[in-house]
């Protein structure tokens, strides 16, 4: 699909030839060599019937004087870009990704949107802006206003995102959201039945609504929703996990009110996401004492990996209690951290590599993690607060690292 246009970008304004295939837009400014723009790395696509606006490195690249090709180019580019960008940002969840389009209102402003609805996340984009995830586990309510042809999705922290003008698809959109949220509640019920058998059914039912896979909740709030939770956690779920000792230590280490728990979806329900052995020990135990206390490096329990986030005045520690091949992650202090970690656990293709690896080291086989590490807002905010890892060699060595001064981000 080739054509000509007038190109305006940093350092150039003039005639340009363009060509678009399924993976890249090729621009050849007059008097210059061709420039390839992978569709998956564009940070936004916008424009109108006769122009196309691209966002590249947070700056606008404008194509105008497209003639009759303008609307065709913009439509095809937008159609290719949404699924490609979703994959690049590692936001493609399980399921087929049902397409929807309409208008979205958030923060008092309304824009057209395109979306893909997966089993666990709605990804949508508005003109000239990057893909945004709406994680279904973080929605407290979805309200379908049939007379107004609107669907309001409200988060646990209050803000609502309203979808409208869905071109006859309002009922289907509302039903699909409801079905997928019900699916997460069913997953939660199964995980709780498996791991908290001592908790009465009423408590587990309440938790299946309030504590779907991915959402971090403070321990006292979990106890309020399901009385007896803390006791049942200690006697069953925590007791069976390979990081039981670390979990008990962190529960005692944390400041009151700064213990959050969450669990991610079963490995069978997630898109494959992680390279193996990302957090393998950097060195064997240094002494015979440590060798005697060295921990098993087996996979542990992958059915609903349980995560604990513990905070003190100087920062936060994030521990996966279920899987033995994960390090302990340190983050600088900040009240935003629990919410950011919730989004991390909800991300359908969560990768530890994208969390802690410096951007300049995401090369070769790890280059696929770079777009998410660079461009996902919640991941960028966590990376900015990342303050190192505590690698597991033995419980004794881990406790010594816990008592060491907290590194700065």
mmCIF file of C-alpha atoms in Angstrom:
data_model
loop_
_atom_site.group_PDB
_atom_site.id
_atom_site.type_symbol
_atom_site.label_atom_id
_atom_site.label_comp_id
_atom_site.label_asym_id
_atom_site.label_seq_id
_atom_site.Cartn_x
_atom_site.Cartn_y
_atom_site.Cartn_z
ATOM 1 C CA UNK A 1 0.000 0.000 0.000
ATOM 2 C CA UNK A 2 2.200 2.922 -1.257
ATOM 3 C CA UNK A 3 1.576 6.621 -1.758
ATOM 4 C CA UNK A 4 2.946 10.143 -1.329
ATOM 5 C CA UNK A 5 2.377 12.817 1.324
ATOM 6 C CA UNK A 6 3.771 15.887 3.016
ATOM 7 C CA UNK A 7 5.801 14.850 6.056
ATOM 8 C CA UNK A 8 6.489 16.992 9.121
ATOM 9 C CA UNK A 9 8.727 15.566 11.823
ATOM 10 C CA UNK A 10 11.671 16.757 13.891
ATOM 11 C CA UNK A 11 14.318 17.961 11.452
ATOM 12 C CA UNK A 12 12.250 17.634 8.270
ATOM 13 C CA UNK A 13 9.285 19.174 6.494
ATOM 14 C CA UNK A 14 8.679 18.229 2.867
ATOM 15 C CA UNK A 15 7.530 15.697 0.321
ATOM 16 C CA UNK A 16 7.679 12.046 1.265
ATOM 17 C CA UNK A 17 6.839 8.647 -0.182
ATOM 18 C CA UNK A 18 5.212 6.109 2.106
ATOM 19 C CA UNK A 19 4.512 2.381 2.054
ATOM 20 C CA UNK A 20 2.723 0.258 4.643
ATOM 21 C CA UNK A 21 2.891 -3.512 5.087
ATOM 22 C CA UNK A 22 1.613 -5.640 7.954
ATOM 23 C CA UNK A 23 4.547 -4.814 10.249
ATOM 24 C CA UNK A 24 6.051 -1.436 9.395
ATOM 25 C CA UNK A 25 5.457 1.959 7.860
ATOM 26 C CA UNK A 26 8.241 2.967 5.490
ATOM 27 C CA UNK A 27 8.764 6.726 4.975
ATOM 28 C CA UNK A 28 11.168 8.083 2.371
ATOM 29 C CA UNK A 29 11.565 11.857 2.779
ATOM 30 C CA UNK A 30 12.560 13.598 -0.439
ATOM 31 C CA UNK A 31 16.372 13.709 -0.643
ATOM 32 C CA UNK A 32 16.795 11.325 2.301
ATOM 33 C CA UNK A 33 17.124 7.552 2.722
ATOM 34 C CA UNK A 34 14.065 5.526 3.766
ATOM 35 C CA UNK A 35 13.060 5.307 7.438
ATOM 36 C CA UNK A 36 11.308 2.222 8.854
ATOM 37 C CA UNK A 37 8.806 2.619 11.708
ATOM 38 C CA UNK A 38 7.712 -0.737 13.198
ATOM 39 C CA UNK A 39 3.969 -0.506 13.804
ATOM 40 C CA UNK A 40 4.306 -2.200 17.212
ATOM 41 C CA UNK A 41 6.610 0.561 18.497
ATOM 42 C CA UNK A 42 4.403 3.528 17.598
ATOM 43 C CA UNK A 43 3.096 5.207 20.760
ATOM 44 C CA UNK A 44 -0.110 6.398 19.169
ATOM 45 C CA UNK A 45 -2.037 6.745 15.902
ATOM 46 C CA UNK A 46 -4.413 9.595 15.144
ATOM 47 C CA UNK A 47 -5.397 12.101 12.496
ATOM 48 C CA UNK A 48 -8.533 12.756 10.468
ATOM 49 C CA UNK A 49 -9.936 11.841 7.054
ATOM 50 C CA UNK A 50 -7.024 13.429 5.169
ATOM 51 C CA UNK A 51 -4.129 13.315 7.643
ATOM 52 C CA UNK A 52 -2.328 10.770 9.782
ATOM 53 C CA UNK A 53 -0.615 11.598 13.070
ATOM 54 C CA UNK A 54 1.880 9.206 14.620
ATOM 55 C CA UNK A 55 3.463 9.435 18.059
ATOM 56 C CA UNK A 56 7.139 8.472 17.975
ATOM 57 C CA UNK A 57 9.318 8.932 21.060
ATOM 58 C CA UNK A 58 6.564 11.151 22.551
ATOM 59 C CA UNK A 59 6.704 13.481 19.541
ATOM 60 C CA UNK A 60 4.244 13.852 16.656
ATOM 61 C CA UNK A 61 5.050 12.747 13.136
ATOM 62 C CA UNK A 62 2.428 14.243 10.790
ATOM 63 C CA UNK A 63 1.514 12.997 7.306
ATOM 64 C CA UNK A 64 -0.748 15.320 5.299
ATOM 65 C CA UNK A 65 -1.730 15.965 1.645
ATOM 66 C CA UNK A 66 -2.610 12.280 1.400
ATOM 67 C CA UNK A 67 -5.595 12.858 -0.849
ATOM 68 C CA UNK A 68 -8.045 9.995 -1.115
ATOM 69 C CA UNK A 69 -5.523 7.666 0.550
ATOM 70 C CA UNK A 70 -5.735 9.509 3.867
ATOM 71 C CA UNK A 71 -8.705 7.770 5.443
ATOM 72 C CA UNK A 72 -7.678 4.371 4.040
ATOM 73 C CA UNK A 73 -4.138 4.660 5.402
ATOM 74 C CA UNK A 74 -5.269 5.841 8.824
ATOM 75 C CA UNK A 75 -7.904 3.106 9.110
ATOM 76 C CA UNK A 76 -5.545 0.315 8.097
ATOM 77 C CA UNK A 77 -2.749 1.628 10.291
ATOM 78 C CA UNK A 78 -5.061 1.895 13.314
ATOM 79 C CA UNK A 79 -6.421 -1.608 12.692
ATOM 80 C CA UNK A 80 -2.903 -3.091 12.495
ATOM 81 C CA UNK A 81 -1.525 -1.021 15.353
ATOM 82 C CA UNK A 82 -3.861 -1.924 18.239
ATOM 83 C CA UNK A 83 -3.153 -5.698 18.366
ATOM 84 C CA UNK A 84 0.519 -5.211 17.483
ATOM 85 C CA UNK A 85 1.020 -2.584 20.180
ATOM 86 C CA UNK A 86 -0.903 -4.673 22.702
ATOM 87 C CA UNK A 87 1.477 -7.561 22.079
ATOM 88 C CA UNK A 88 4.528 -5.283 22.219
ATOM 89 C CA UNK A 89 3.469 -3.948 25.627
ATOM 90 C CA UNK A 90 2.809 -7.528 26.802
ATOM 91 C CA UNK A 91 -0.822 -6.709 27.564
ATOM 92 C CA UNK A 92 -2.477 -9.379 25.426
ATOM 93 C CA UNK A 93 -4.392 -11.552 27.880
ATOM 94 C CA UNK A 94 -5.977 -14.957 27.544
ATOM 95 C CA UNK A 95 -8.896 -15.421 25.184
ATOM 96 C CA UNK A 96 -9.318 -14.110 21.661
ATOM 97 C CA UNK A 97 -9.400 -10.361 22.267
ATOM 98 C CA UNK A 98 -12.913 -9.341 21.163
ATOM 99 C CA UNK A 99 -12.867 -6.009 19.270
ATOM 100 C CA UNK A 100 -15.058 -3.063 20.270
ATOM 101 C CA UNK A 101 -15.157 0.619 19.286
ATOM 102 C CA UNK A 102 -17.030 3.685 20.470
ATOM 103 C CA UNK A 103 -16.452 6.631 22.798
ATOM 104 C CA UNK A 104 -14.782 6.636 26.196
ATOM 105 C CA UNK A 105 -15.074 9.257 28.948
ATOM 106 C CA UNK A 106 -12.498 9.535 31.717
ATOM 107 C CA UNK A 107 -11.378 12.557 33.700
ATOM 108 C CA UNK A 108 -14.163 14.668 32.197
ATOM 109 C CA UNK A 109 -13.031 14.286 28.559
ATOM 110 C CA UNK A 110 -14.560 12.084 25.850
ATOM 111 C CA UNK A 111 -12.670 10.536 22.929
ATOM 112 C CA UNK A 112 -13.254 7.851 20.294
ATOM 113 C CA UNK A 113 -11.680 4.525 21.215
ATOM 114 C CA UNK A 114 -10.813 1.108 19.826
ATOM 115 C CA UNK A 115 -10.501 -1.827 22.203
ATOM 116 C CA UNK A 116 -9.714 -5.510 22.554
ATOM 117 C CA UNK A 117 -11.409 -7.342 25.419
ATOM 118 C CA UNK A 118 -9.521 -10.375 26.750
ATOM 119 C CA UNK A 119 -10.481 -12.667 29.640
ATOM 120 C CA UNK A 120 -8.573 -10.546 32.154
ATOM 121 C CA UNK A 121 -7.992 -7.099 30.647
ATOM 122 C CA UNK A 122 -9.601 -4.542 28.357
ATOM 123 C CA UNK A 123 -6.972 -2.730 26.305
ATOM 124 C CA UNK A 124 -8.114 0.420 24.547
ATOM 125 C CA UNK A 125 -6.611 3.373 22.728
ATOM 126 C CA UNK A 126 -7.825 6.847 21.852
ATOM 127 C CA UNK A 127 -6.500 8.899 18.914
ATOM 128 C CA UNK A 128 -2.896 9.971 19.353
ATOM 129 C CA UNK A 129 -2.461 8.143 22.663
ATOM 130 C CA UNK A 130 -0.897 4.850 23.603
ATOM 131 C CA UNK A 131 -2.740 1.665 24.527
ATOM 132 C CA UNK A 132 -4.174 1.701 28.054
ATOM 133 C CA UNK A 133 -5.035 -1.403 30.105
ATOM 134 C CA UNK A 134 -8.165 -1.674 32.217
ATOM 135 C CA UNK A 135 -7.509 -4.735 34.362
ATOM 136 C CA UNK A 136 -10.779 -6.480 35.164
ATOM 137 C CA UNK A 137 -9.589 -7.619 38.597
ATOM 138 C CA UNK A 138 -9.283 -3.959 39.591
ATOM 139 C CA UNK A 139 -12.917 -3.145 38.763
ATOM 140 C CA UNK A 140 -15.282 -2.953 41.731
ATOM 141 C CA UNK A 141 -18.373 -2.506 39.557
ATOM 142 C CA UNK A 142 -19.581 -2.508 35.967
ATOM 143 C CA UNK A 143 -22.908 -0.676 35.544
ATOM 144 C CA UNK A 144 -24.935 -0.994 32.333
ATOM 145 C CA UNK A 145 -27.186 2.015 31.753
ATOM 146 C CA UNK A 146 -29.395 0.615 28.994
ATOM 147 C CA UNK A 147 -31.526 3.753 28.349
ATOM 148 C CA UNK A 148 -28.373 5.853 27.931
ATOM 149 C CA UNK A 149 -26.443 3.146 26.002
ATOM 150 C CA UNK A 150 -23.519 3.485 28.407
ATOM 151 C CA UNK A 151 -21.340 1.136 30.431
ATOM 152 C CA UNK A 152 -19.484 2.525 33.471
ATOM 153 C CA UNK A 153 -16.507 0.578 34.804
ATOM 154 C CA UNK A 154 -15.554 1.717 38.306
ATOM 155 C CA UNK A 155 -12.277 0.816 40.009
ATOM 156 C CA UNK A 156 -11.884 -0.184 43.640
ATOM 157 C CA UNK A 157 -10.328 3.217 44.303
ATOM 158 C CA UNK A 158 -13.316 5.076 42.861
ATOM 159 C CA UNK A 159 -12.595 6.530 39.389
ATOM 160 C CA UNK A 160 -15.037 5.454 36.662
ATOM 161 C CA UNK A 161 -14.396 4.958 32.943
ATOM 162 C CA UNK A 162 -17.559 5.296 30.839
ATOM 163 C CA UNK A 163 -17.954 3.635 27.444
ATOM 164 C CA UNK A 164 -20.682 4.757 25.025
ATOM 165 C CA UNK A 165 -21.585 5.066 21.312
ATOM 166 C CA UNK A 166 -20.776 1.404 20.769
ATOM 167 C CA UNK A 167 -22.788 1.213 17.522
ATOM 168 C CA UNK A 168 -25.314 -1.363 18.663
ATOM 169 C CA UNK A 169 -22.738 -3.333 20.644
ATOM 170 C CA UNK A 170 -23.512 -1.844 24.073
ATOM 171 C CA UNK A 171 -25.374 -4.921 25.328
ATOM 172 C CA UNK A 172 -22.695 -7.262 23.970
ATOM 173 C CA UNK A 173 -19.933 -5.176 25.525
ATOM 174 C CA UNK A 174 -21.622 -5.067 28.950
ATOM 175 C CA UNK A 175 -22.349 -8.796 28.827
ATOM 176 C CA UNK A 176 -18.794 -9.632 27.820
ATOM 177 C CA UNK A 177 -17.378 -7.565 30.690
ATOM 178 C CA UNK A 178 -19.761 -9.248 33.124
ATOM 179 C CA UNK A 179 -18.890 -12.731 31.846
ATOM 180 C CA UNK A 180 -15.165 -12.138 32.131
ATOM 181 C CA UNK A 181 -15.422 -10.662 35.624
ATOM 182 C CA UNK A 182 -17.516 -13.681 36.624
ATOM 183 C CA UNK A 183 -14.766 -15.888 35.232
ATOM 184 C CA UNK A 184 -12.200 -14.200 37.471
ATOM 185 C CA UNK A 185 -14.513 -14.674 40.479
ATOM 186 C CA UNK A 186 -14.762 -18.380 39.639
ATOM 187 C CA UNK A 187 -10.963 -18.601 39.443
ATOM 188 C CA UNK A 188 -10.745 -16.854 42.815
ATOM 189 C CA UNK A 189 -13.249 -19.274 44.364
ATOM 190 C CA UNK A 190 -11.268 -22.262 43.092
ATOM 191 C CA UNK A 191 -7.967 -20.854 44.377
ATOM 192 C CA UNK A 192 -9.433 -20.093 47.806
ATOM 193 C CA UNK A 193 -11.081 -23.518 48.090
ATOM 194 C CA UNK A 194 -7.771 -25.148 47.258
ATOM 195 C CA UNK A 195 -5.546 -23.046 49.514
ATOM 196 C CA UNK A 196 -7.786 -21.912 52.382
ATOM 197 C CA UNK A 197 -9.945 -24.961 53.195
ATOM 198 C CA UNK A 198 -10.338 -23.909 56.827
ATOM 199 C CA UNK A 199 -12.022 -20.652 55.843
ATOM 200 C CA UNK A 200 -15.851 -20.942 55.895
ATOM 201 C CA UNK A 201 -17.667 -20.835 52.577
ATOM 202 C CA UNK A 202 -19.239 -17.451 53.338
ATOM 203 C CA UNK A 203 -15.822 -15.879 53.823
ATOM 204 C CA UNK A 204 -14.462 -17.485 50.672
ATOM 205 C CA UNK A 205 -17.460 -16.280 48.673
ATOM 206 C CA UNK A 206 -16.949 -12.722 49.919
ATOM 207 C CA UNK A 207 -13.259 -12.917 49.044
ATOM 208 C CA UNK A 208 -13.966 -14.278 45.549
ATOM 209 C CA UNK A 209 -15.736 -10.978 44.840
ATOM 210 C CA UNK A 210 -13.326 -8.618 46.598
ATOM 211 C CA UNK A 211 -10.017 -10.409 46.026
ATOM 212 C CA UNK A 212 -9.787 -11.639 42.413
ATOM 213 C CA UNK A 213 -6.414 -12.794 41.064
ATOM 214 C CA UNK A 214 -4.083 -9.816 40.694
ATOM 215 C CA UNK A 215 -5.560 -7.441 43.264
ATOM 216 C CA UNK A 216 -3.366 -6.638 46.294
ATOM 217 C CA UNK A 217 -5.329 -6.160 49.529
ATOM 218 C CA UNK A 218 -4.132 -5.081 52.959
ATOM 219 C CA UNK A 219 -4.138 -7.907 55.521
ATOM 220 C CA UNK A 220 -6.532 -6.244 57.947
ATOM 221 C CA UNK A 221 -8.983 -5.597 55.089
ATOM 222 C CA UNK A 222 -8.815 -9.269 54.088
ATOM 223 C CA UNK A 223 -9.580 -10.163 57.694
ATOM 224 C CA UNK A 224 -12.507 -7.726 57.736
ATOM 225 C CA UNK A 225 -14.012 -9.189 54.550
ATOM 226 C CA UNK A 226 -13.464 -12.785 55.704
ATOM 227 C CA UNK A 227 -13.095 -13.114 59.509
ATOM 228 C CA UNK A 228 -10.584 -15.834 60.304
ATOM 229 C CA UNK A 229 -8.533 -15.174 57.160
ATOM 230 C CA UNK A 230 -5.266 -14.490 59.013
ATOM 231 C CA UNK A 231 -5.477 -17.708 61.009
ATOM 232 C CA UNK A 232 -6.449 -19.764 57.954
ATOM 233 C CA UNK A 233 -3.618 -18.223 55.926
ATOM 234 C CA UNK A 234 -1.028 -19.166 58.551
ATOM 235 C CA UNK A 235 -2.300 -22.720 59.053
ATOM 236 C CA UNK A 236 -2.875 -23.716 55.420
ATOM 237 C CA UNK A 237 -1.780 -21.604 52.459
ATOM 238 C CA UNK A 238 1.374 -20.081 53.971
ATOM 239 C CA UNK A 239 2.310 -23.303 55.782
ATOM 240 C CA UNK A 240 2.626 -25.259 52.503
ATOM 241 C CA UNK A 241 4.749 -22.761 50.570
ATOM 242 C CA UNK A 242 8.509 -22.846 49.914
ATOM 243 C CA UNK A 243 8.926 -19.265 51.179
ATOM 244 C CA UNK A 244 7.019 -19.845 54.442
ATOM 245 C CA UNK A 245 9.978 -18.691 56.574
ATOM 246 C CA UNK A 246 10.366 -15.479 54.587
ATOM 247 C CA UNK A 247 6.636 -14.829 54.740
ATOM 248 C CA UNK A 248 6.545 -15.149 58.508
ATOM 249 C CA UNK A 249 9.621 -12.932 58.823
ATOM 250 C CA UNK A 250 8.136 -10.228 56.607
ATOM 251 C CA UNK A 251 4.830 -10.283 58.492
ATOM 252 C CA UNK A 252 6.784 -9.478 61.668
ATOM 253 C CA UNK A 253 9.112 -6.989 59.906
ATOM 254 C CA UNK A 254 6.423 -4.807 58.319
ATOM 255 C CA UNK A 255 4.841 -1.739 59.867
ATOM 256 C CA UNK A 256 1.226 -2.284 60.958
ATOM 257 C CA UNK A 257 -1.115 -1.592 58.048
ATOM 258 C CA UNK A 258 1.610 -2.168 55.458
ATOM 259 C CA UNK A 259 1.128 -5.845 54.693
ATOM 260 C CA UNK A 260 -0.579 -6.557 51.363
ATOM 261 C CA UNK A 261 -1.359 -9.923 49.818
ATOM 262 C CA UNK A 262 -2.298 -10.896 46.301
ATOM 263 C CA UNK A 263 -2.103 -13.889 44.026
ATOM 264 C CA UNK A 264 -1.633 -14.068 40.295
ATOM 265 C CA UNK A 265 -3.547 -16.294 37.904
ATOM 266 C CA UNK A 266 -2.648 -19.948 37.604
ATOM 267 C CA UNK A 267 0.098 -20.657 35.083
ATOM 268 C CA UNK A 268 -2.494 -22.638 33.099
ATOM 269 C CA UNK A 269 -4.652 -19.507 32.737
ATOM 270 C CA UNK A 270 -1.901 -17.098 31.694
ATOM 271 C CA UNK A 271 -0.185 -16.298 28.439
ATOM 272 C CA UNK A 272 3.416 -17.648 28.606
ATOM 273 C CA UNK A 273 5.428 -14.716 29.848
ATOM 274 C CA UNK A 274 8.727 -15.365 31.487
ATOM 275 C CA UNK A 275 12.139 -16.618 30.552
ATOM 276 C CA UNK A 276 13.228 -19.484 32.840
ATOM 277 C CA UNK A 277 15.555 -19.069 35.791
ATOM 278 C CA UNK A 278 15.478 -15.275 35.812
ATOM 279 C CA UNK A 279 16.295 -15.174 39.509
ATOM 280 C CA UNK A 280 18.716 -18.058 39.809
ATOM 281 C CA UNK A 281 21.140 -17.642 42.739
ATOM 282 C CA UNK A 282 24.145 -15.579 41.753
ATOM 283 C CA UNK A 283 26.559 -17.776 43.739
ATOM 284 C CA UNK A 284 26.437 -20.945 45.856
ATOM 285 C CA UNK A 285 26.298 -20.640 49.669
ATOM 286 C CA UNK A 286 29.550 -19.175 50.918
ATOM 287 C CA UNK A 287 29.972 -21.396 53.974
ATOM 288 C CA UNK A 288 29.062 -24.806 55.302
ATOM 289 C CA UNK A 289 26.605 -23.122 57.708
ATOM 290 C CA UNK A 290 24.783 -21.547 54.814
ATOM 291 C CA UNK A 291 24.956 -24.789 52.832
ATOM 292 C CA UNK A 292 23.120 -26.548 55.650
ATOM 293 C CA UNK A 293 20.355 -23.935 55.464
ATOM 294 C CA UNK A 294 20.234 -23.668 51.687
ATOM 295 C CA UNK A 295 16.742 -23.689 50.225
ATOM 296 C CA UNK A 296 15.309 -25.940 47.589
ATOM 297 C CA UNK A 297 15.162 -24.361 44.142
ATOM 298 C CA UNK A 298 12.127 -26.283 42.914
ATOM 299 C CA UNK A 299 9.187 -24.477 41.294
ATOM 300 C CA UNK A 300 6.901 -24.676 44.352
ATOM 301 C CA UNK A 301 3.156 -24.217 43.807
ATOM 302 C CA UNK A 302 2.278 -22.492 40.487
ATOM 303 C CA UNK A 303 -1.495 -22.937 40.736
ATOM 304 C CA UNK A 304 -2.147 -19.470 42.230
ATOM 305 C CA UNK A 305 1.201 -17.878 43.123
ATOM 306 C CA UNK A 306 0.830 -15.933 46.387
ATOM 307 C CA UNK A 307 2.662 -12.605 46.726
ATOM 308 C CA UNK A 308 3.345 -10.607 49.879
ATOM 309 C CA UNK A 309 4.179 -6.893 49.855
ATOM 310 C CA UNK A 310 5.588 -5.665 53.167
ATOM 311 C CA UNK A 311 6.375 -2.037 53.937
ATOM 312 C CA UNK A 312 8.356 -0.094 56.474
ATOM 313 C CA UNK A 313 9.236 3.581 56.610
ATOM 314 C CA UNK A 314 12.263 3.099 54.364
ATOM 315 C CA UNK A 315 10.626 1.060 51.627
ATOM 316 C CA UNK A 316 8.778 -2.026 50.426
ATOM 317 C CA UNK A 317 9.710 -5.674 49.903
ATOM 318 C CA UNK A 318 7.829 -7.851 47.401
ATOM 319 C CA UNK A 319 8.099 -11.617 47.857
ATOM 320 C CA UNK A 320 6.586 -14.446 45.843
ATOM 321 C CA UNK A 321 5.899 -17.029 48.541
ATOM 322 C CA UNK A 322 4.810 -19.822 46.189
ATOM 323 C CA UNK A 323 7.675 -20.056 43.710
ATOM 324 C CA UNK A 324 11.237 -20.759 44.776
ATOM 325 C CA UNK A 325 12.939 -19.257 41.719
ATOM 326 C CA UNK A 326 11.920 -15.639 42.482
ATOM 327 C CA UNK A 327 14.080 -13.104 44.295
ATOM 328 C CA UNK A 328 12.826 -10.576 46.846
ATOM 329 C CA UNK A 329 12.287 -7.188 45.184
ATOM 330 C CA UNK A 330 12.997 -3.915 46.985
ATOM 331 C CA UNK A 331 11.215 -0.668 46.203
ATOM 332 C CA UNK A 332 11.607 2.841 47.552
ATOM 333 C CA UNK A 333 8.958 4.092 49.944
ATOM 334 C CA UNK A 334 5.740 5.544 48.539
ATOM 335 C CA UNK A 335 2.027 5.026 49.077
ATOM 336 C CA UNK A 336 1.530 4.324 45.354
ATOM 337 C CA UNK A 337 3.516 1.066 45.474
ATOM 338 C CA UNK A 338 0.649 -1.330 46.445
ATOM 339 C CA UNK A 339 -1.489 -0.064 43.561
ATOM 340 C CA UNK A 340 1.401 -0.343 41.123
ATOM 341 C CA UNK A 341 2.143 -3.893 42.276
ATOM 342 C CA UNK A 342 -1.544 -4.772 41.770
ATOM 343 C CA UNK A 343 -1.263 -3.717 38.153
ATOM 344 C CA UNK A 344 1.958 -5.689 37.805
ATOM 345 C CA UNK A 345 0.299 -8.881 39.080
ATOM 346 C CA UNK A 346 -2.721 -8.281 36.822
ATOM 347 C CA UNK A 347 -0.545 -7.894 33.733
ATOM 348 C CA UNK A 348 -1.226 -11.037 31.680
ATOM 349 C CA UNK A 349 2.374 -11.308 30.471
ATOM 350 C CA UNK A 350 4.170 -10.117 33.611
ATOM 351 C CA UNK A 351 7.931 -10.561 33.314
ATOM 352 C CA UNK A 352 10.445 -10.073 36.057
ATOM 353 C CA UNK A 353 13.019 -9.170 33.406
ATOM 354 C CA UNK A 354 10.980 -6.118 32.384
ATOM 355 C CA UNK A 355 10.735 -5.111 36.049
ATOM 356 C CA UNK A 356 14.375 -5.019 37.093
ATOM 357 C CA UNK A 357 16.663 -5.236 34.058
ATOM 358 C CA UNK A 358 18.208 -1.890 32.992
ATOM 359 C CA UNK A 359 16.749 -0.737 29.695
ATOM 360 C CA UNK A 360 20.136 -0.686 27.975
ATOM 361 C CA UNK A 361 20.571 -4.390 28.806
ATOM 362 C CA UNK A 362 17.308 -5.481 27.165
ATOM 363 C CA UNK A 363 19.006 -6.608 23.977
ATOM 364 C CA UNK A 364 19.053 -9.762 21.863
ATOM 365 C CA UNK A 365 16.590 -12.352 23.173
ATOM 366 C CA UNK A 366 15.452 -9.887 25.861
ATOM 367 C CA UNK A 367 14.696 -7.032 23.452
ATOM 368 C CA UNK A 368 11.034 -8.065 23.403
ATOM 369 C CA UNK A 369 10.709 -6.689 26.959
ATOM 370 C CA UNK A 370 11.966 -3.210 26.028
ATOM 371 C CA UNK A 371 8.695 -1.594 24.807
ATOM 372 C CA UNK A 372 6.873 -2.484 28.033
ATOM 373 C CA UNK A 373 9.793 -1.449 30.241
ATOM 374 C CA UNK A 374 10.088 1.867 28.390
ATOM 375 C CA UNK A 375 6.457 2.797 27.698
ATOM 376 C CA UNK A 376 4.050 1.180 30.203
ATOM 377 C CA UNK A 377 3.294 3.863 32.833
ATOM 378 C CA UNK A 378 2.749 1.554 35.827
ATOM 379 C CA UNK A 379 5.809 -0.526 34.970
ATOM 380 C CA UNK A 380 7.910 2.613 34.484
ATOM 381 C CA UNK A 381 6.777 3.929 37.867
ATOM 382 C CA UNK A 382 7.766 0.666 39.558
ATOM 383 C CA UNK A 383 11.100 0.567 37.734
ATOM 384 C CA UNK A 384 11.800 4.101 38.963
ATOM 385 C CA UNK A 385 11.235 2.887 42.542
ATOM 386 C CA UNK A 386 13.145 -0.372 42.126
ATOM 387 C CA UNK A 387 15.995 -0.558 44.633
ATOM 388 C CA UNK A 388 17.522 -3.985 44.074
ATOM 389 C CA UNK A 389 16.938 -7.689 44.623
ATOM 390 C CA UNK A 390 17.659 -10.058 47.471
ATOM 391 C CA UNK A 391 18.692 -13.365 45.910
ATOM 392 C CA UNK A 392 17.766 -16.499 47.859
ATOM 393 C CA UNK A 393 20.650 -18.754 48.819
ATOM 394 C CA UNK A 394 19.652 -19.659 52.384
ATOM 395 C CA UNK A 395 17.227 -18.351 54.966
ATOM 396 C CA UNK A 396 20.138 -17.158 57.129
ATOM 397 C CA UNK A 397 21.729 -15.186 54.280
ATOM 398 C CA UNK A 398 18.362 -13.735 53.293
ATOM 399 C CA UNK A 399 17.700 -12.532 56.856
ATOM 400 C CA UNK A 400 21.117 -10.863 56.973
ATOM 401 C CA UNK A 401 20.273 -9.017 53.747
ATOM 402 C CA UNK A 402 16.938 -8.013 55.263
ATOM 403 C CA UNK A 403 18.718 -6.394 58.196
ATOM 404 C CA UNK A 404 21.159 -4.487 55.964
ATOM 405 C CA UNK A 405 20.583 -0.787 55.180
ATOM 406 C CA UNK A 406 17.820 -0.312 52.632
ATOM 407 C CA UNK A 407 19.325 0.735 49.259
ATOM 408 C CA UNK A 408 18.098 3.878 47.592
ATOM 409 C CA UNK A 409 16.269 3.672 44.266
#
